[in-house]
């Protein structure tokens, strides 16, 4: 048997009382070695469609969330965001979680497959899209007097009681298409795989909350996976895999910095301390257009990375 750890997070606001997108990072590891993952699985609320399907769309949404509302009501990105923004639950255990990207898997015979995964509490009814949240008004209920971190506190209590919290991780698997255009289309996070059945992957029991000091040191990242599994890399900012690719790089840099670990060369190249060549023009008031860098990932680490890039002229 293997062990598992999970860290839940709020994607848009630190306060649990806000309706918002929420995230869950699952780590599968051996024995007590939680710092060396066998597999990290990253989930978001919603129905499985990506809220950041490409890096260029992520840039537009992160700069101004109202961009989503300018899209036609039938646009899949707008509907994906509407599904991902959930009402405030009474517990993290009430939420369904879906993967934020598509994986590539090489079988023992070197056949190549694509797969997605989801996760939910075994006591939950089937997923239902009953959100109806206004994407431009995500204020908390003024009468909600619960603590700003009540979801974390409640889930810890639920894990300690009885048999803990039981989850099932499921996967969708399909052969990689020999048609490159079709394969590219199937990587599009806004296109659900309705023709592909969900299959059980792992049963998980959460019954022992880890200390905050341990959890904060866990550097979750989608690149932490078995040798025959990998994320699909994006060729450019418009590629369906570009969002997950950029997120993996950002998470790696942010987690190294947060834990005080020196960046390896391949990451340092993305985080060069030399000023951007555009910084001098910026300081001199030049109107020359600067390249825009999008930092995918909320919280303190993402904000710090964004501010650092801004100071360097990006």
mmCIF file of C-alpha atoms in Angstrom:
data_model
loop_
_atom_site.group_PDB
_atom_site.id
_atom_site.type_symbol
_atom_site.label_atom_id
_atom_site.label_comp_id
_atom_site.label_asym_id
_atom_site.label_seq_id
_atom_site.Cartn_x
_atom_site.Cartn_y
_atom_site.Cartn_z
ATOM 1 C CA UNK A 1 0.000 0.000 0.000
ATOM 2 C CA UNK A 2 1.031 3.576 -0.660
ATOM 3 C CA UNK A 3 0.278 6.706 1.337
ATOM 4 C CA UNK A 4 -1.396 9.919 0.233
ATOM 5 C CA UNK A 5 -1.496 13.525 1.400
ATOM 6 C CA UNK A 6 -3.744 16.355 0.225
ATOM 7 C CA UNK A 7 -3.571 20.133 0.456
ATOM 8 C CA UNK A 8 -6.688 22.161 -0.332
ATOM 9 C CA UNK A 9 -6.499 25.776 -1.442
ATOM 10 C CA UNK A 10 -8.599 28.738 -2.476
ATOM 11 C CA UNK A 11 -7.909 29.836 -6.021
ATOM 12 C CA UNK A 12 -9.250 33.391 -5.950
ATOM 13 C CA UNK A 13 -9.549 34.629 -2.337
ATOM 14 C CA UNK A 14 -7.789 33.611 0.886
ATOM 15 C CA UNK A 15 -11.095 33.755 2.789
ATOM 16 C CA UNK A 16 -13.022 30.452 2.767
ATOM 17 C CA UNK A 17 -16.322 32.372 2.909
ATOM 18 C CA UNK A 18 -16.037 33.590 -0.701
ATOM 19 C CA UNK A 19 -17.760 31.720 -3.534
ATOM 20 C CA UNK A 20 -14.806 30.856 -5.765
ATOM 21 C CA UNK A 21 -12.724 28.292 -7.610
ATOM 22 C CA UNK A 22 -10.946 25.940 -5.198
ATOM 23 C CA UNK A 23 -8.038 23.572 -5.695
ATOM 24 C CA UNK A 24 -6.753 20.293 -4.274
ATOM 25 C CA UNK A 25 -3.240 18.849 -4.585
ATOM 26 C CA UNK A 26 -2.933 15.112 -3.941
ATOM 27 C CA UNK A 27 0.434 13.457 -3.338
ATOM 28 C CA UNK A 28 0.981 9.697 -3.521
ATOM 29 C CA UNK A 29 4.170 8.525 -1.792
ATOM 30 C CA UNK A 30 5.781 5.471 -0.230
ATOM 31 C CA UNK A 31 6.044 4.880 3.520
ATOM 32 C CA UNK A 32 6.663 8.110 5.432
ATOM 33 C CA UNK A 33 8.660 9.698 2.622
ATOM 34 C CA UNK A 34 6.155 12.455 1.817
ATOM 35 C CA UNK A 35 8.907 14.771 0.546
ATOM 36 C CA UNK A 36 9.663 12.439 -2.388
ATOM 37 C CA UNK A 37 6.429 11.999 -4.346
ATOM 38 C CA UNK A 38 5.614 9.126 -6.645
ATOM 39 C CA UNK A 39 2.761 11.104 -8.184
ATOM 40 C CA UNK A 40 1.339 14.599 -7.638
ATOM 41 C CA UNK A 41 -2.214 15.145 -8.878
ATOM 42 C CA UNK A 42 -3.548 18.696 -9.160
ATOM 43 C CA UNK A 43 -7.316 19.290 -9.188
ATOM 44 C CA UNK A 44 -9.785 22.178 -9.447
ATOM 45 C CA UNK A 45 -13.483 22.475 -8.801
ATOM 46 C CA UNK A 46 -15.715 22.419 -11.865
ATOM 47 C CA UNK A 47 -16.811 19.766 -14.311
ATOM 48 C CA UNK A 48 -13.430 18.849 -15.788
ATOM 49 C CA UNK A 49 -13.118 21.646 -18.319
ATOM 50 C CA UNK A 50 -10.059 23.871 -18.019
ATOM 51 C CA UNK A 51 -10.568 27.430 -16.762
ATOM 52 C CA UNK A 52 -7.140 28.262 -18.268
ATOM 53 C CA UNK A 53 -7.117 26.133 -21.457
ATOM 54 C CA UNK A 54 -4.118 27.979 -22.951
ATOM 55 C CA UNK A 55 -1.487 30.385 -21.641
ATOM 56 C CA UNK A 56 -2.728 33.266 -23.802
ATOM 57 C CA UNK A 57 -6.294 32.923 -22.494
ATOM 58 C CA UNK A 58 -4.928 32.628 -18.951
ATOM 59 C CA UNK A 59 -3.214 35.984 -19.419
ATOM 60 C CA UNK A 60 -6.452 37.692 -20.429
ATOM 61 C CA UNK A 61 -8.430 36.181 -17.567
ATOM 62 C CA UNK A 62 -5.808 36.886 -14.884
ATOM 63 C CA UNK A 63 -5.451 40.505 -16.006
ATOM 64 C CA UNK A 64 -9.213 41.042 -15.935
ATOM 65 C CA UNK A 65 -11.643 38.324 -14.883
ATOM 66 C CA UNK A 66 -14.490 40.287 -16.474
ATOM 67 C CA UNK A 67 -12.970 39.230 -19.815
ATOM 68 C CA UNK A 68 -14.873 35.970 -19.353
ATOM 69 C CA UNK A 69 -18.149 37.880 -19.097
ATOM 70 C CA UNK A 70 -17.558 39.584 -22.447
ATOM 71 C CA UNK A 71 -17.724 36.194 -24.151
ATOM 72 C CA UNK A 72 -21.041 34.933 -25.573
ATOM 73 C CA UNK A 73 -23.101 32.978 -22.992
ATOM 74 C CA UNK A 74 -22.623 29.830 -25.065
ATOM 75 C CA UNK A 75 -18.815 30.149 -25.164
ATOM 76 C CA UNK A 76 -17.229 27.052 -23.529
ATOM 77 C CA UNK A 77 -14.693 29.115 -21.543
ATOM 78 C CA UNK A 78 -17.416 31.198 -19.939
ATOM 79 C CA UNK A 79 -19.388 28.083 -19.061
ATOM 80 C CA UNK A 80 -16.273 26.374 -17.688
ATOM 81 C CA UNK A 81 -15.666 29.288 -15.313
ATOM 82 C CA UNK A 82 -19.286 29.320 -14.243
ATOM 83 C CA UNK A 83 -18.998 25.626 -13.382
ATOM 84 C CA UNK A 84 -15.688 26.021 -11.548
ATOM 85 C CA UNK A 85 -16.854 28.864 -9.280
ATOM 86 C CA UNK A 86 -18.675 26.997 -6.533
ATOM 87 C CA UNK A 87 -20.961 28.176 -3.798
ATOM 88 C CA UNK A 88 -19.400 28.086 -0.330
ATOM 89 C CA UNK A 89 -19.569 24.458 0.877
ATOM 90 C CA UNK A 90 -19.825 23.350 4.477
ATOM 91 C CA UNK A 91 -16.808 21.093 3.918
ATOM 92 C CA UNK A 92 -14.131 20.387 1.321
ATOM 93 C CA UNK A 93 -15.583 16.865 1.296
ATOM 94 C CA UNK A 94 -18.693 18.208 -0.482
ATOM 95 C CA UNK A 95 -16.767 19.185 -3.619
ATOM 96 C CA UNK A 96 -15.932 17.209 -6.753
ATOM 97 C CA UNK A 97 -12.396 17.695 -8.075
ATOM 98 C CA UNK A 98 -11.175 17.415 -11.669
ATOM 99 C CA UNK A 99 -7.684 17.428 -13.190
ATOM 100 C CA UNK A 100 -6.529 20.704 -14.724
ATOM 101 C CA UNK A 101 -4.691 19.118 -17.672
ATOM 102 C CA UNK A 102 -4.163 16.023 -19.810
ATOM 103 C CA UNK A 103 -1.324 13.536 -19.226
ATOM 104 C CA UNK A 104 0.632 11.398 -21.676
ATOM 105 C CA UNK A 105 1.265 7.769 -20.710
ATOM 106 C CA UNK A 106 3.600 5.202 -22.331
ATOM 107 C CA UNK A 107 2.494 1.609 -21.736
ATOM 108 C CA UNK A 108 4.909 -1.300 -21.272
ATOM 109 C CA UNK A 109 4.689 -1.925 -25.030
ATOM 110 C CA UNK A 110 5.392 1.762 -25.710
ATOM 111 C CA UNK A 111 1.916 2.423 -26.961
ATOM 112 C CA UNK A 112 1.048 6.011 -26.121
ATOM 113 C CA UNK A 113 -2.139 7.105 -24.373
ATOM 114 C CA UNK A 114 -3.730 10.311 -23.106
ATOM 115 C CA UNK A 115 -5.484 10.385 -19.751
ATOM 116 C CA UNK A 116 -7.340 12.673 -17.372
ATOM 117 C CA UNK A 117 -8.349 12.097 -13.767
ATOM 118 C CA UNK A 118 -10.869 13.219 -11.162
ATOM 119 C CA UNK A 119 -11.350 12.771 -7.434
ATOM 120 C CA UNK A 120 -14.319 12.809 -5.079
ATOM 121 C CA UNK A 121 -15.457 11.713 -1.642
ATOM 122 C CA UNK A 122 -17.012 8.243 -1.843
ATOM 123 C CA UNK A 123 -20.151 9.482 -0.035
ATOM 124 C CA UNK A 124 -20.902 12.207 -2.587
ATOM 125 C CA UNK A 125 -23.797 11.943 -5.045
ATOM 126 C CA UNK A 126 -22.866 12.230 -8.753
ATOM 127 C CA UNK A 127 -21.555 15.605 -9.889
ATOM 128 C CA UNK A 128 -24.235 18.235 -10.453
ATOM 129 C CA UNK A 129 -23.625 21.669 -11.900
ATOM 130 C CA UNK A 130 -25.775 23.705 -9.517
ATOM 131 C CA UNK A 131 -23.626 26.798 -9.140
ATOM 132 C CA UNK A 132 -25.476 29.839 -10.483
ATOM 133 C CA UNK A 133 -22.819 32.223 -9.157
ATOM 134 C CA UNK A 134 -22.366 35.715 -10.580
ATOM 135 C CA UNK A 135 -18.761 35.733 -11.782
ATOM 136 C CA UNK A 136 -18.518 39.485 -11.187
ATOM 137 C CA UNK A 137 -19.960 39.400 -7.673
ATOM 138 C CA UNK A 138 -18.153 36.863 -5.534
ATOM 139 C CA UNK A 139 -18.570 38.667 -2.232
ATOM 140 C CA UNK A 140 -19.100 36.538 0.879
ATOM 141 C CA UNK A 141 -22.421 36.475 2.671
ATOM 142 C CA UNK A 142 -22.403 39.429 5.080
ATOM 143 C CA UNK A 143 -24.154 37.236 7.666
ATOM 144 C CA UNK A 144 -21.543 34.472 7.521
ATOM 145 C CA UNK A 145 -19.689 34.698 10.845
ATOM 146 C CA UNK A 146 -17.554 31.595 10.370
ATOM 147 C CA UNK A 147 -13.760 31.813 10.569
ATOM 148 C CA UNK A 148 -11.945 32.708 7.343
ATOM 149 C CA UNK A 149 -10.256 29.277 7.434
ATOM 150 C CA UNK A 150 -13.274 27.271 8.597
ATOM 151 C CA UNK A 151 -13.035 24.786 5.693
ATOM 152 C CA UNK A 152 -9.504 23.766 6.644
ATOM 153 C CA UNK A 153 -10.438 23.460 10.317
ATOM 154 C CA UNK A 154 -13.564 21.428 9.592
ATOM 155 C CA UNK A 155 -11.830 19.031 7.213
ATOM 156 C CA UNK A 156 -9.106 18.363 9.794
ATOM 157 C CA UNK A 157 -11.807 17.469 12.318
ATOM 158 C CA UNK A 158 -13.559 15.207 9.803
ATOM 159 C CA UNK A 159 -10.319 13.365 9.065
ATOM 160 C CA UNK A 160 -9.721 12.690 12.744
ATOM 161 C CA UNK A 161 -13.220 11.355 13.414
ATOM 162 C CA UNK A 162 -14.384 7.787 12.748
ATOM 163 C CA UNK A 163 -12.774 6.183 9.724
ATOM 164 C CA UNK A 164 -11.563 9.476 8.292
ATOM 165 C CA UNK A 165 -12.454 10.754 4.830
ATOM 166 C CA UNK A 166 -12.568 8.240 1.993
ATOM 167 C CA UNK A 167 -11.924 9.280 -1.611
ATOM 168 C CA UNK A 168 -11.757 7.563 -4.975
ATOM 169 C CA UNK A 169 -9.495 8.746 -7.817
ATOM 170 C CA UNK A 170 -10.734 7.823 -11.295
ATOM 171 C CA UNK A 171 -9.152 8.143 -14.744
ATOM 172 C CA UNK A 172 -10.200 8.416 -18.372
ATOM 173 C CA UNK A 173 -7.732 6.741 -20.773
ATOM 174 C CA UNK A 174 -7.700 6.850 -24.561
ATOM 175 C CA UNK A 175 -5.094 5.926 -27.200
ATOM 176 C CA UNK A 176 -3.137 8.816 -28.656
ATOM 177 C CA UNK A 177 -4.571 9.517 -32.083
ATOM 178 C CA UNK A 178 -2.266 9.111 -35.073
ATOM 179 C CA UNK A 179 -4.057 12.118 -36.521
ATOM 180 C CA UNK A 180 -2.056 15.020 -35.039
ATOM 181 C CA UNK A 181 -4.896 17.524 -35.488
ATOM 182 C CA UNK A 182 -7.362 15.219 -33.739
ATOM 183 C CA UNK A 183 -4.867 14.537 -30.951
ATOM 184 C CA UNK A 184 -4.388 18.280 -30.504
ATOM 185 C CA UNK A 185 -8.148 18.735 -30.300
ATOM 186 C CA UNK A 186 -8.454 16.017 -27.645
ATOM 187 C CA UNK A 187 -5.893 17.874 -25.514
ATOM 188 C CA UNK A 188 -8.163 20.936 -25.490
ATOM 189 C CA UNK A 189 -9.227 21.322 -21.870
ATOM 190 C CA UNK A 190 -12.565 22.847 -22.911
ATOM 191 C CA UNK A 191 -13.618 19.649 -24.682
ATOM 192 C CA UNK A 192 -14.893 16.954 -22.274
ATOM 193 C CA UNK A 193 -14.314 13.293 -23.113
ATOM 194 C CA UNK A 194 -17.949 12.277 -22.803
ATOM 195 C CA UNK A 195 -17.330 9.149 -24.898
ATOM 196 C CA UNK A 196 -14.628 7.878 -22.536
ATOM 197 C CA UNK A 197 -15.735 6.010 -19.365
ATOM 198 C CA UNK A 198 -14.254 6.768 -15.950
ATOM 199 C CA UNK A 199 -12.274 3.897 -14.414
ATOM 200 C CA UNK A 200 -11.136 3.426 -10.778
ATOM 201 C CA UNK A 201 -7.484 4.308 -10.211
ATOM 202 C CA UNK A 202 -6.985 4.489 -6.428
ATOM 203 C CA UNK A 203 -8.892 4.470 -3.151
ATOM 204 C CA UNK A 204 -7.616 7.045 -0.672
ATOM 205 C CA UNK A 205 -8.293 7.315 3.074
ATOM 206 C CA UNK A 206 -7.415 10.616 4.782
ATOM 207 C CA UNK A 207 -7.314 10.173 8.547
ATOM 208 C CA UNK A 208 -4.235 11.958 9.898
ATOM 209 C CA UNK A 209 -3.852 15.739 9.369
ATOM 210 C CA UNK A 210 -0.199 16.701 8.878
ATOM 211 C CA UNK A 211 1.280 19.667 10.796
ATOM 212 C CA UNK A 212 1.181 22.987 8.925
ATOM 213 C CA UNK A 213 4.977 23.140 9.019
ATOM 214 C CA UNK A 214 5.140 19.884 7.051
ATOM 215 C CA UNK A 215 2.415 20.792 4.566
ATOM 216 C CA UNK A 216 3.952 24.176 3.727
ATOM 217 C CA UNK A 217 7.181 22.446 2.768
ATOM 218 C CA UNK A 218 5.545 20.062 0.286
ATOM 219 C CA UNK A 219 6.376 21.244 -3.232
ATOM 220 C CA UNK A 220 3.458 19.920 -5.267
ATOM 221 C CA UNK A 221 3.951 19.914 -9.032
ATOM 222 C CA UNK A 222 2.383 18.039 -11.946
ATOM 223 C CA UNK A 223 5.867 17.054 -13.166
ATOM 224 C CA UNK A 224 6.201 14.757 -10.142
ATOM 225 C CA UNK A 225 4.967 11.553 -11.780
ATOM 226 C CA UNK A 226 6.002 7.959 -12.583
ATOM 227 C CA UNK A 227 8.634 7.508 -15.289
ATOM 228 C CA UNK A 228 6.070 6.382 -17.881
ATOM 229 C CA UNK A 229 3.779 9.369 -17.266
ATOM 230 C CA UNK A 230 4.390 12.974 -18.253
ATOM 231 C CA UNK A 231 2.554 16.218 -18.808
ATOM 232 C CA UNK A 232 2.164 17.291 -22.413
ATOM 233 C CA UNK A 233 4.383 20.291 -23.195
ATOM 234 C CA UNK A 234 2.991 23.260 -25.082
ATOM 235 C CA UNK A 235 4.726 24.408 -28.256
ATOM 236 C CA UNK A 236 3.524 28.009 -27.849
ATOM 237 C CA UNK A 237 1.088 30.146 -25.840
ATOM 238 C CA UNK A 238 -1.853 29.006 -27.994
ATOM 239 C CA UNK A 239 -1.172 25.277 -27.611
ATOM 240 C CA UNK A 240 -3.746 23.340 -25.501
ATOM 241 C CA UNK A 241 -0.962 22.146 -23.170
ATOM 242 C CA UNK A 242 0.648 25.574 -22.709
ATOM 243 C CA UNK A 243 -1.239 26.439 -19.521
ATOM 244 C CA UNK A 244 -0.197 23.297 -17.612
ATOM 245 C CA UNK A 245 3.345 23.592 -18.991
ATOM 246 C CA UNK A 246 3.709 27.195 -17.793
ATOM 247 C CA UNK A 247 2.085 26.337 -14.469
ATOM 248 C CA UNK A 248 4.601 23.531 -13.843
ATOM 249 C CA UNK A 249 7.524 25.910 -14.388
ATOM 250 C CA UNK A 250 5.968 28.592 -12.180
ATOM 251 C CA UNK A 251 5.182 26.143 -9.375
ATOM 252 C CA UNK A 252 8.730 24.798 -9.461
ATOM 253 C CA UNK A 253 10.303 28.259 -9.180
ATOM 254 C CA UNK A 254 7.869 29.465 -6.503
ATOM 255 C CA UNK A 255 8.231 26.355 -4.335
ATOM 256 C CA UNK A 256 12.038 26.437 -4.470
ATOM 257 C CA UNK A 257 12.039 30.092 -3.428
ATOM 258 C CA UNK A 258 9.448 29.541 -0.692
ATOM 259 C CA UNK A 259 11.485 26.704 0.816
ATOM 260 C CA UNK A 260 14.805 28.545 0.476
ATOM 261 C CA UNK A 261 16.232 26.022 -2.012
ATOM 262 C CA UNK A 262 18.671 27.178 -4.697
ATOM 263 C CA UNK A 263 17.218 27.021 -8.192
ATOM 264 C CA UNK A 264 18.775 24.425 -10.518
ATOM 265 C CA UNK A 265 20.183 25.772 -13.768
ATOM 266 C CA UNK A 266 17.167 24.840 -15.868
ATOM 267 C CA UNK A 267 14.897 26.899 -13.577
ATOM 268 C CA UNK A 268 17.369 29.715 -12.995
ATOM 269 C CA UNK A 269 17.249 30.389 -16.736
ATOM 270 C CA UNK A 270 13.583 31.351 -16.326
ATOM 271 C CA UNK A 271 14.319 33.535 -13.307
ATOM 272 C CA UNK A 272 17.480 35.406 -14.301
ATOM 273 C CA UNK A 273 18.265 38.219 -11.868
ATOM 274 C CA UNK A 274 19.638 40.449 -14.618
ATOM 275 C CA UNK A 275 17.216 43.259 -15.466
ATOM 276 C CA UNK A 276 15.072 42.895 -18.531
ATOM 277 C CA UNK A 277 16.439 44.810 -21.554
ATOM 278 C CA UNK A 278 13.117 46.653 -21.514
ATOM 279 C CA UNK A 279 13.560 47.977 -17.967
ATOM 280 C CA UNK A 280 15.688 51.008 -18.949
ATOM 281 C CA UNK A 281 13.116 52.041 -21.548
ATOM 282 C CA UNK A 282 10.417 51.750 -18.907
ATOM 283 C CA UNK A 283 12.311 53.919 -16.419
ATOM 284 C CA UNK A 284 12.900 56.529 -19.121
ATOM 285 C CA UNK A 285 9.204 56.650 -19.910
ATOM 286 C CA UNK A 286 9.475 54.921 -23.273
ATOM 287 C CA UNK A 287 6.212 53.719 -24.772
ATOM 288 C CA UNK A 288 7.939 50.765 -26.439
ATOM 289 C CA UNK A 289 5.770 47.718 -25.861
ATOM 290 C CA UNK A 290 7.170 45.349 -23.261
ATOM 291 C CA UNK A 291 6.766 41.564 -23.382
ATOM 292 C CA UNK A 292 4.061 40.358 -21.016
ATOM 293 C CA UNK A 293 4.749 37.443 -18.691
ATOM 294 C CA UNK A 294 1.828 35.613 -17.097
ATOM 295 C CA UNK A 295 2.278 33.978 -13.694
ATOM 296 C CA UNK A 296 -0.202 31.121 -13.399
ATOM 297 C CA UNK A 297 -0.911 30.342 -9.763
ATOM 298 C CA UNK A 298 -2.453 32.400 -6.983
ATOM 299 C CA UNK A 299 -1.292 33.054 -3.457
ATOM 300 C CA UNK A 300 1.789 34.682 -2.010
ATOM 301 C CA UNK A 301 4.305 32.857 -4.224
ATOM 302 C CA UNK A 302 2.559 33.772 -7.463
ATOM 303 C CA UNK A 303 2.125 37.394 -6.423
ATOM 304 C CA UNK A 304 5.785 37.685 -5.422
ATOM 305 C CA UNK A 305 6.890 36.262 -8.773
ATOM 306 C CA UNK A 306 4.630 38.678 -10.654
ATOM 307 C CA UNK A 307 5.884 41.719 -8.723
ATOM 308 C CA UNK A 308 9.500 40.675 -9.239
ATOM 309 C CA UNK A 309 8.973 40.437 -12.997
ATOM 310 C CA UNK A 310 7.229 43.816 -13.012
ATOM 311 C CA UNK A 311 10.196 45.440 -11.261
ATOM 312 C CA UNK A 312 12.499 44.017 -13.924
ATOM 313 C CA UNK A 313 10.584 45.690 -16.695
ATOM 314 C CA UNK A 314 8.163 43.020 -17.871
#
